[in-house]
């Protein structure tokens, strides 16, 4: 990140979002909303004095509410750019009209409460979508008491606690009483592989991060014992299986094949009632901490963005690739590429690999003066088109636009957007819209010649 | 307001106090009950596998009888009866094929005009918490209650509350001025009819429920099911003997607690019929006098 | 040991599917049903194992197990199954299939109780609890089981000596006859 912020060929637009995309491959017009951060990026030196002196305290999103941040803050230590932002919902100046401490103290005079939102439109040749994922809300599992029992947390909470720059300085403690847990129960597939929660897919990353967390826990706290309830261990990556074996063999993690049905509090312990399907019996564990491996789910606004970009998505809200095997990083819309978990759950190596692939694909477009397109696209014969514009409605790629020729409105295909699906051709009542290479005449001719052959070879007795 | 009433078999004998207290509290709130004339047993669960059609025909006849009596709503205090009535009503509306068959078995047609209610959703939806509140004369303050729902919210057709963490009874207790405590065994199984056929299983289950309640230092457990009440109440002696425990936790019907808050008479609410007597604790808490 | 594939492997699964619309091939064997079942410790086959044996077409093992007989029909398994399989409903169907197959029932007591229960309804239109429990204990040659509860229950007015009988008992008997008749003609 830091490196890319220094590269002269890269312009980072942080705290900004895409609000509109027009045009097509090689010629996208993208409108971006730059939100006001109330700190002048050109003046701020990143000294952090404002953050230190801000009198407010707000739960930190980055630390999943386990720690606090200020109203003027950087989301996390290594955030790029090294410039804070003001959270107007909690800032005393924005909520109550007083304070202004940060402005008074900033040695660079960078704090500017008057900053306004900015809309910029720029031209781009290609777009790479890398909006990532969020985690499933486990409170959907009433039987696990997530959200109700303080010591039932998610893998991400544990990850933050294990981070030396995290809210607990790297100490793993029970949120309820800040004591160190001894017995830790991990539950896999919470929200994943669960039709009843509408998410039958595997989240792909939980098996490995859980094994890692079990190893780290034992490493930091040799007295701890981890128990991991799993349905299947999916360790299909280079050295993954060996890694899980290490967690079991060298770090003593007990893997229990089965799901947990209920968690309840007893005294200051959590009773976890599960099953060991290999032993064929119910098991109960007394846990100090329960860690839920919650499902990878799309960002809540993933579908809104898909509509802006005009790219397809699946029933869960993950973006769909053009071809699952042969075009895994291309979206169906030419010039728009996908990477990371906005497409489906991916681990780090997969995300890095797809990002490389998507970047090369994008460069391929940018490095050429002219693009070679598939010739099998639609065209509209302007002489026959009646101007009903039904085709505009049915085109899934917005590839047809109305134009006016000699005072008459007719349809015209933008070949760079067209995928040759033929929806327009089958909808057009005057046969003005056709797909190159598949015009009505060509298809009739093909059918006719097939019949000729069949007749000649006596395969067919035509009753005339 | 007049509503239909389907007491079910156990409210005629072992759960007579459930019946008495429901009649009393509803009367107090100016609701008159009309029993389904000549009602029959709903078949409970045994009928299901022994004779599936019988399991459907028995509640069907009750629905027919209710309709004949000009009723449109029927309260069934027993969750199992309630589930059966509601479930068959729904099935008959869905499947004409089934409706025809049941009509031919029973010999009469049910036209789908009966809305089944359990006491809980009747209180919430038909009476309303406000009206309940205004009927309270003696708040049950300081009374520590855990509410035991058992399998009520999971039964087929019964969708009156959250399945994993139901709160309706707790809301009622709060309205009565009592202390509804969070606890772990709200929806655990009491063993149902296994208490007769496989008593030792039921004892194990009831023991764990009582243990969880005891841990919360409760004054009583509130229930809304005759089977739950019977298993939790009558088996305490057996459990104490078997597990060396010393439970003496009164198991009260929610309707009895409502009645107490309405200052109704102790025996009118059938409180003297409970095996584990609540008398001492109620005196101690100033809810009844000596 | 016989070969798993020596017969139509989907036979039993399809049987259950036809009977109650529940498809066990959806089951991912996560075990959550067994994990939450209150009766699990007493069952000879865990609920997920029952489902497994249906998946691999082993009715013999399933129909003689105790599981469905001591299942309390509490529905815990059904409401928590990630595949939304109504396991409790399958248990009910298995009881029926076991009786039909005339296999020795592992839990005779349960069936006995249920039969006496139905008999009570047939004779009276309602259940008479005292009679039910007494008949049941007599049938099992354990006349004094739970007898200690009698006096207490009696003193509390919880046991009526005389049961209620509805007016249209004849009608109930007819319903019993009709429902049985239709069932036979259908099978
Ligand atoms: S809970 Fe459902 S999916 Fe899991 S083992 Fe039981 S039946 Fe199969
Ligand atoms: S319904 Fe039966 S099998 Fe399912 S959890 Fe309850 S007792 Fe167990």
PDB file of N, CA and C in Angstrom, chain C residues 85-153:
ATOM      1  N   UNK C  85     -33.939 -30.580   7.175  1.00  0.00           N
ATOM      2  CA  UNK C  85     -34.582 -31.895   7.140  1.00  0.00           C
ATOM      3  C   UNK C  85     -35.407 -32.040   8.415  1.00  0.00           C
ATOM      4  N   UNK C  86     -36.653 -32.481   8.270  1.00  0.00           N
ATOM      5  CA  UNK C  86     -37.504 -32.648   9.446  1.00  0.00           C
ATOM      6  C   UNK C  86     -37.244 -34.038  10.020  1.00  0.00           C
ATOM      7  N   UNK C  87     -36.202 -34.138  10.834  1.00  0.00           N
ATOM      8  CA  UNK C  87     -35.785 -35.434  11.363  1.00  0.00           C
ATOM      9  C   UNK C  87     -36.871 -36.034  12.252  1.00  0.00           C
ATOM     10  N   UNK C  88     -37.535 -35.190  13.030  1.00  0.00           N
ATOM     11  CA  UNK C  88     -38.579 -35.689  13.919  1.00  0.00           C
ATOM     12  C   UNK C  88     -39.696 -36.359  13.111  1.00  0.00           C
ATOM     13  N   UNK C  89     -39.981 -35.808  11.951  1.00  0.00           N
ATOM     14  CA  UNK C  89     -41.006 -36.390  11.089  1.00  0.00           C
ATOM     15  C   UNK C  89     -40.533 -37.749  10.559  1.00  0.00           C
ATOM     16  N   UNK C  90     -39.244 -37.820  10.254  1.00  0.00           N
ATOM     17  CA  UNK C  90     -38.696 -39.095   9.787  1.00  0.00           C
ATOM     18  C   UNK C  90     -38.801 -40.137  10.900  1.00  0.00           C
ATOM     19  N   UNK C  91     -38.549 -39.739  12.133  1.00  0.00           N
ATOM     20  CA  UNK C  91     -38.667 -40.661  13.262  1.00  0.00           C
ATOM     21  C   UNK C  91     -40.088 -41.228  13.329  1.00  0.00           C
ATOM     22  N   UNK C  92     -41.047 -40.333  13.124  1.00  0.00           N
ATOM     23  CA  UNK C  92     -42.439 -40.763  13.172  1.00  0.00           C
ATOM     24  C   UNK C  92     -42.723 -41.795  12.084  1.00  0.00           C
ATOM     25  N   UNK C  93     -42.208 -41.511  10.874  1.00  0.00           N
ATOM     26  CA  UNK C  93     -42.419 -42.462   9.778  1.00  0.00           C
ATOM     27  C   UNK C  93     -41.739 -43.792  10.066  1.00  0.00           C
ATOM     28  N   UNK C  94     -40.591 -43.735  10.709  1.00  0.00           N
ATOM     29  CA  UNK C  94     -39.860 -44.972  10.988  1.00  0.00           C
ATOM     30  C   UNK C  94     -40.627 -45.856  11.973  1.00  0.00           C
ATOM     31  N   UNK C  95     -41.323 -45.220  12.903  1.00  0.00           N
ATOM     32  CA  UNK C  95     -42.152 -46.001  13.831  1.00  0.00           C
ATOM     33  C   UNK C  95     -43.178 -46.788  13.039  1.00  0.00           C
ATOM     34  N   UNK C  96     -43.771 -46.070  12.101  1.00  0.00           N
ATOM     35  CA  UNK C  96     -44.796 -46.711  11.285  1.00  0.00           C
ATOM     36  C   UNK C  96     -44.192 -47.851  10.466  1.00  0.00           C
ATOM     37  N   UNK C  97     -43.064 -47.577   9.830  1.00  0.00           N
ATOM     38  CA  UNK C  97     -42.427 -48.595   8.990  1.00  0.00           C
ATOM     39  C   UNK C  97     -42.010 -49.805   9.827  1.00  0.00           C
ATOM     40  N   UNK C  98     -41.537 -49.555  11.047  1.00  0.00           N
ATOM     41  CA  UNK C  98     -41.101 -50.661  11.897  1.00  0.00           C
ATOM     42  C   UNK C  98     -42.283 -51.542  12.264  1.00  0.00           C
ATOM     43  N   UNK C  99     -43.424 -50.909  12.576  1.00  0.00           N
ATOM     44  CA  UNK C  99     -44.603 -51.700  12.911  1.00  0.00           C
ATOM     45  C   UNK C  99     -45.064 -52.488  11.697  1.00  0.00           C
ATOM     46  N   UNK C 100     -45.057 -51.823  10.558  1.00  0.00           N
ATOM     47  CA  UNK C 100     -45.479 -52.500   9.323  1.00  0.00           C
ATOM     48  C   UNK C 100     -44.585 -53.684   9.009  1.00  0.00           C
ATOM     49  N   UNK C 101     -43.277 -53.488   9.215  1.00  0.00           N
ATOM     50  CA  UNK C 101     -42.320 -54.547   8.889  1.00  0.00           C
ATOM     51  C   UNK C 101     -42.347 -55.660   9.934  1.00  0.00           C
ATOM     52  N   UNK C 102     -43.084 -55.412  11.007  1.00  0.00           N
ATOM     53  CA  UNK C 102     -43.212 -56.383  12.082  1.00  0.00           C
ATOM     54  C   UNK C 102     -41.867 -56.822  12.653  1.00  0.00           C
ATOM     55  N   UNK C 103     -40.904 -55.915  12.673  1.00  0.00           N
ATOM     56  CA  UNK C 103     -39.638 -56.263  13.303  1.00  0.00           C
ATOM     57  C   UNK C 103     -39.843 -56.184  14.810  1.00  0.00           C
ATOM     58  N   UNK C 104     -39.096 -56.961  15.570  1.00  0.00           N
ATOM     59  CA  UNK C 104     -39.222 -56.853  17.027  1.00  0.00           C
ATOM     60  C   UNK C 104     -38.870 -55.441  17.460  1.00  0.00           C
ATOM     61  N   UNK C 105     -39.813 -54.808  18.129  1.00  0.00           N
ATOM     62  CA  UNK C 105     -39.606 -53.422  18.515  1.00  0.00           C
ATOM     63  C   UNK C 105     -38.687 -53.344  19.725  1.00  0.00           C
ATOM     64  N   UNK C 106     -37.641 -52.593  19.599  1.00  0.00           N
ATOM     65  CA  UNK C 106     -36.674 -52.474  20.684  1.00  0.00           C
ATOM     66  C   UNK C 106     -37.276 -51.868  21.933  1.00  0.00           C
ATOM     67  N   UNK C 107     -38.273 -51.028  21.759  1.00  0.00           N
ATOM     68  CA  UNK C 107     -38.850 -50.315  22.890  1.00  0.00           C
ATOM     69  C   UNK C 107     -40.321 -50.655  23.021  1.00  0.00           C
ATOM     70  N   UNK C 108     -40.582 -51.891  23.425  1.00  0.00           N
ATOM     71  CA  UNK C 108     -41.966 -52.351  23.516  1.00  0.00           C
ATOM     72  C   UNK C 108     -42.818 -51.475  24.414  1.00  0.00           C
ATOM     73  N   UNK C 109     -42.188 -51.016  25.500  1.00  0.00           N
ATOM     74  CA  UNK C 109     -42.944 -50.246  26.490  1.00  0.00           C
ATOM     75  C   UNK C 109     -43.617 -49.038  25.860  1.00  0.00           C
ATOM     76  N   UNK C 110     -42.877 -48.372  24.987  1.00  0.00           N
ATOM     77  CA  UNK C 110     -43.405 -47.157  24.386  1.00  0.00           C
ATOM     78  C   UNK C 110     -44.633 -47.487  23.549  1.00  0.00           C
ATOM     79  N   UNK C 111     -44.517 -48.543  22.758  1.00  0.00           N
ATOM     80  CA  UNK C 111     -45.633 -48.911  21.894  1.00  0.00           C
ATOM     81  C   UNK C 111     -46.840 -49.318  22.730  1.00  0.00           C
ATOM     82  N   UNK C 112     -46.552 -50.065  23.783  1.00  0.00           N
ATOM     83  CA  UNK C 112     -47.642 -50.514  24.653  1.00  0.00           C
ATOM     84  C   UNK C 112     -48.391 -49.295  25.189  1.00  0.00           C
ATOM     85  N   UNK C 113     -47.636 -48.348  25.685  1.00  0.00           N
ATOM     86  CA  UNK C 113     -48.246 -47.152  26.248  1.00  0.00           C
ATOM     87  C   UNK C 113     -49.115 -46.457  25.206  1.00  0.00           C
ATOM     88  N   UNK C 114     -48.568 -46.317  24.033  1.00  0.00           N
ATOM     89  CA  UNK C 114     -49.296 -45.617  22.984  1.00  0.00           C
ATOM     90  C   UNK C 114     -50.555 -46.365  22.573  1.00  0.00           C
ATOM     91  N   UNK C 115     -50.453 -47.698  22.565  1.00  0.00           N
ATOM     92  CA  UNK C 115     -51.641 -48.466  22.183  1.00  0.00           C
ATOM     93  C   UNK C 115     -52.742 -48.326  23.221  1.00  0.00           C
ATOM     94  N   UNK C 116     -52.358 -48.407  24.485  1.00  0.00           N
ATOM     95  CA  UNK C 116     -53.355 -48.257  25.553  1.00  0.00           C
ATOM     96  C   UNK C 116     -53.975 -46.864  25.490  1.00  0.00           C
ATOM     97  N   UNK C 117     -53.152 -45.919  25.148  1.00  0.00           N
ATOM     98  CA  UNK C 117     -53.590 -44.536  25.013  1.00  0.00           C
ATOM     99  C   UNK C 117     -54.712 -44.437  23.977  1.00  0.00           C
ATOM    100  N   UNK C 118     -54.431 -45.001  22.809  1.00  0.00           N
ATOM    101  CA  UNK C 118     -55.432 -44.932  21.739  1.00  0.00           C
ATOM    102  C   UNK C 118     -56.700 -45.681  22.126  1.00  0.00           C
ATOM    103  N   UNK C 119     -56.508 -46.792  22.819  1.00  0.00           N
ATOM    104  CA  UNK C 119     -57.650 -47.587  23.221  1.00  0.00           C
ATOM    105  C   UNK C 119     -58.569 -46.787  24.135  1.00  0.00           C
ATOM    106  N   UNK C 120     -57.927 -46.024  25.010  1.00  0.00           N
ATOM    107  CA  UNK C 120     -58.687 -45.193  25.926  1.00  0.00           C
ATOM    108  C   UNK C 120     -59.538 -44.192  25.137  1.00  0.00           C
ATOM    109  N   UNK C 121     -58.958 -43.615  24.103  1.00  0.00           N
ATOM    110  CA  UNK C 121     -59.726 -42.661  23.292  1.00  0.00           C
ATOM    111  C   UNK C 121     -60.890 -43.373  22.606  1.00  0.00           C
ATOM    112  N   UNK C 122     -60.609 -44.556  22.107  1.00  0.00           N
ATOM    113  CA  UNK C 122     -61.646 -45.263  21.348  1.00  0.00           C
ATOM    114  C   UNK C 122     -62.858 -45.551  22.237  1.00  0.00           C
ATOM    115  N   UNK C 123     -62.571 -45.899  23.500  1.00  0.00           N
ATOM    116  CA  UNK C 123     -63.674 -46.274  24.386  1.00  0.00           C
ATOM    117  C   UNK C 123     -64.419 -45.079  24.952  1.00  0.00           C
ATOM    118  N   UNK C 124     -63.715 -43.972  25.127  1.00  0.00           N
ATOM    119  CA  UNK C 124     -64.337 -42.856  25.838  1.00  0.00           C
ATOM    120  C   UNK C 124     -64.427 -41.573  25.010  1.00  0.00           C
ATOM    121  N   UNK C 125     -63.591 -41.503  23.967  1.00  0.00           N
ATOM    122  CA  UNK C 125     -63.519 -40.243  23.231  1.00  0.00           C
ATOM    123  C   UNK C 125     -62.499 -39.319  23.860  1.00  0.00           C
ATOM    124  N   UNK C 126     -62.147 -39.620  25.080  1.00  0.00           N
ATOM    125  CA  UNK C 126     -61.120 -38.836  25.757  1.00  0.00           C
ATOM    126  C   UNK C 126     -60.175 -39.793  26.480  1.00  0.00           C
ATOM    127  N   UNK C 127     -59.093 -39.256  26.978  1.00  0.00           N
ATOM    128  CA  UNK C 127     -58.153 -40.094  27.717  1.00  0.00           C
ATOM    129  C   UNK C 127     -58.448 -39.981  29.194  1.00  0.00           C
ATOM    130  N   UNK C 128     -58.449 -41.148  29.841  1.00  0.00           N
ATOM    131  CA  UNK C 128     -58.590 -41.147  31.284  1.00  0.00           C
ATOM    132  C   UNK C 128     -57.233 -41.489  31.857  1.00  0.00           C
ATOM    133  N   UNK C 129     -56.591 -40.469  32.429  1.00  0.00           N
ATOM    134  CA  UNK C 129     -55.184 -40.626  32.798  1.00  0.00           C
ATOM    135  C   UNK C 129     -54.926 -41.742  33.796  1.00  0.00           C
ATOM    136  N   UNK C 130     -55.785 -41.835  34.828  1.00  0.00           N
ATOM    137  CA  UNK C 130     -55.558 -42.849  35.853  1.00  0.00           C
ATOM    138  C   UNK C 130     -55.626 -44.235  35.233  1.00  0.00           C
ATOM    139  N   UNK C 131     -56.680 -44.429  34.462  1.00  0.00           N
ATOM    140  CA  UNK C 131     -56.885 -45.723  33.834  1.00  0.00           C
ATOM    141  C   UNK C 131     -55.702 -46.032  32.920  1.00  0.00           C
ATOM    142  N   UNK C 132     -55.264 -45.020  32.205  1.00  0.00           N
ATOM    143  CA  UNK C 132     -54.167 -45.190  31.258  1.00  0.00           C
ATOM    144  C   UNK C 132     -52.912 -45.688  31.963  1.00  0.00           C
ATOM    145  N   UNK C 133     -52.538 -45.000  33.015  1.00  0.00           N
ATOM    146  CA  UNK C 133     -51.301 -45.353  33.717  1.00  0.00           C
ATOM    147  C   UNK C 133     -51.440 -46.715  34.376  1.00  0.00           C
ATOM    148  N   UNK C 134     -52.611 -46.974  34.958  1.00  0.00           N
ATOM    149  CA  UNK C 134     -52.788 -48.253  35.632  1.00  0.00           C
ATOM    150  C   UNK C 134     -52.733 -49.411  34.654  1.00  0.00           C
ATOM    151  N   UNK C 135     -53.462 -49.242  33.563  1.00  0.00           N
ATOM    152  CA  UNK C 135     -53.484 -50.315  32.564  1.00  0.00           C
ATOM    153  C   UNK C 135     -52.084 -50.574  32.024  1.00  0.00           C
ATOM    154  N   UNK C 136     -51.388 -49.469  31.807  1.00  0.00           N
ATOM    155  CA  UNK C 136     -50.038 -49.578  31.252  1.00  0.00           C
ATOM    156  C   UNK C 136     -49.123 -50.339  32.213  1.00  0.00           C
ATOM    157  N   UNK C 137     -49.158 -49.958  33.463  1.00  0.00           N
ATOM    158  CA  UNK C 137     -48.287 -50.620  34.426  1.00  0.00           C
ATOM    159  C   UNK C 137     -48.675 -52.075  34.628  1.00  0.00           C
ATOM    160  N   UNK C 138     -49.963 -52.340  34.547  1.00  0.00           N
ATOM    161  CA  UNK C 138     -50.414 -53.731  34.649  1.00  0.00           C
ATOM    162  C   UNK C 138     -49.919 -54.530  33.456  1.00  0.00           C
ATOM    163  N   UNK C 139     -50.054 -53.924  32.277  1.00  0.00           N
ATOM    164  CA  UNK C 139     -49.657 -54.622  31.056  1.00  0.00           C
ATOM    165  C   UNK C 139     -48.181 -54.974  31.092  1.00  0.00           C
ATOM    166  N   UNK C 140     -47.414 -54.143  31.750  1.00  0.00           N
ATOM    167  CA  UNK C 140     -45.975 -54.398  31.795  1.00  0.00           C
ATOM    168  C   UNK C 140     -45.580 -55.169  33.046  1.00  0.00           C
ATOM    169  N   UNK C 141     -46.596 -55.672  33.745  1.00  0.00           N
ATOM    170  CA  UNK C 141     -46.357 -56.426  34.967  1.00  0.00           C
ATOM    171  C   UNK C 141     -45.496 -55.642  35.960  1.00  0.00           C
ATOM    172  N   UNK C 142     -45.791 -54.367  36.053  1.00  0.00           N
ATOM    173  CA  UNK C 142     -45.082 -53.554  37.061  1.00  0.00           C
ATOM    174  C   UNK C 142     -46.120 -52.715  37.792  1.00  0.00           C
ATOM    175  N   UNK C 143     -47.114 -53.416  38.421  1.00  0.00           N
ATOM    176  CA  UNK C 143     -48.277 -52.693  38.942  1.00  0.00           C
ATOM    177  C   UNK C 143     -47.922 -51.617  39.953  1.00  0.00           C
ATOM    178  N   UNK C 144     -46.735 -51.725  40.562  1.00  0.00           N
ATOM    179  CA  UNK C 144     -46.466 -50.749  41.617  1.00  0.00           C
ATOM    180  C   UNK C 144     -45.566 -49.614  41.172  1.00  0.00           C
ATOM    181  N   UNK C 145     -45.210 -49.631  39.895  1.00  0.00           N
ATOM    182  CA  UNK C 145     -44.396 -48.536  39.401  1.00  0.00           C
ATOM    183  C   UNK C 145     -45.198 -47.233  39.531  1.00  0.00           C
ATOM    184  N   UNK C 146     -44.569 -46.239  40.022  1.00  0.00           N
ATOM    185  CA  UNK C 146     -45.198 -44.928  40.201  1.00  0.00           C
ATOM    186  C   UNK C 146     -46.372 -44.944  41.166  1.00  0.00           C
ATOM    187  N   UNK C 147     -46.587 -46.102  41.834  1.00  0.00           N
ATOM    188  CA  UNK C 147     -47.731 -46.170  42.743  1.00  0.00           C
ATOM    189  C   UNK C 147     -47.577 -45.140  43.857  1.00  0.00           C
ATOM    190  N   UNK C 148     -46.323 -44.838  44.182  1.00  0.00           N
ATOM    191  CA  UNK C 148     -46.093 -43.868  45.248  1.00  0.00           C
ATOM    192  C   UNK C 148     -46.631 -42.491  44.884  1.00  0.00           C
ATOM    193  N   UNK C 149     -46.786 -42.242  43.604  1.00  0.00           N
ATOM    194  CA  UNK C 149     -47.315 -40.938  43.191  1.00  0.00           C
ATOM    195  C   UNK C 149     -48.817 -40.861  43.398  1.00  0.00           C
ATOM    196  N   UNK C 150     -49.456 -42.053  43.398  1.00  0.00           N
ATOM    197  CA  UNK C 150     -50.918 -42.121  43.444  1.00  0.00           C
ATOM    198  C   UNK C 150     -51.544 -41.292  44.549  1.00  0.00           C
ATOM    199  N   UNK C 151     -51.184 -41.612  45.810  1.00  0.00           N
ATOM    200  CA  UNK C 151     -51.844 -40.891  46.911  1.00  0.00           C
ATOM    201  C   UNK C 151     -51.663 -39.373  46.818  1.00  0.00           C
ATOM    202  N   UNK C 152     -50.449 -38.946  46.457  1.00  0.00           N
ATOM    203  CA  UNK C 152     -50.197 -37.502  46.351  1.00  0.00           C
ATOM    204  C   UNK C 152     -51.101 -36.882  45.298  1.00  0.00           C
ATOM    205  N   UNK C 153     -51.078 -37.513  44.133  1.00  0.00           N
ATOM    206  CA  UNK C 153     -51.864 -36.985  43.023  1.00  0.00           C
ATOM    207  C   UNK C 153     -53.344 -36.987  43.385  1.00  0.00           C
TER     208      UNK C 153
END
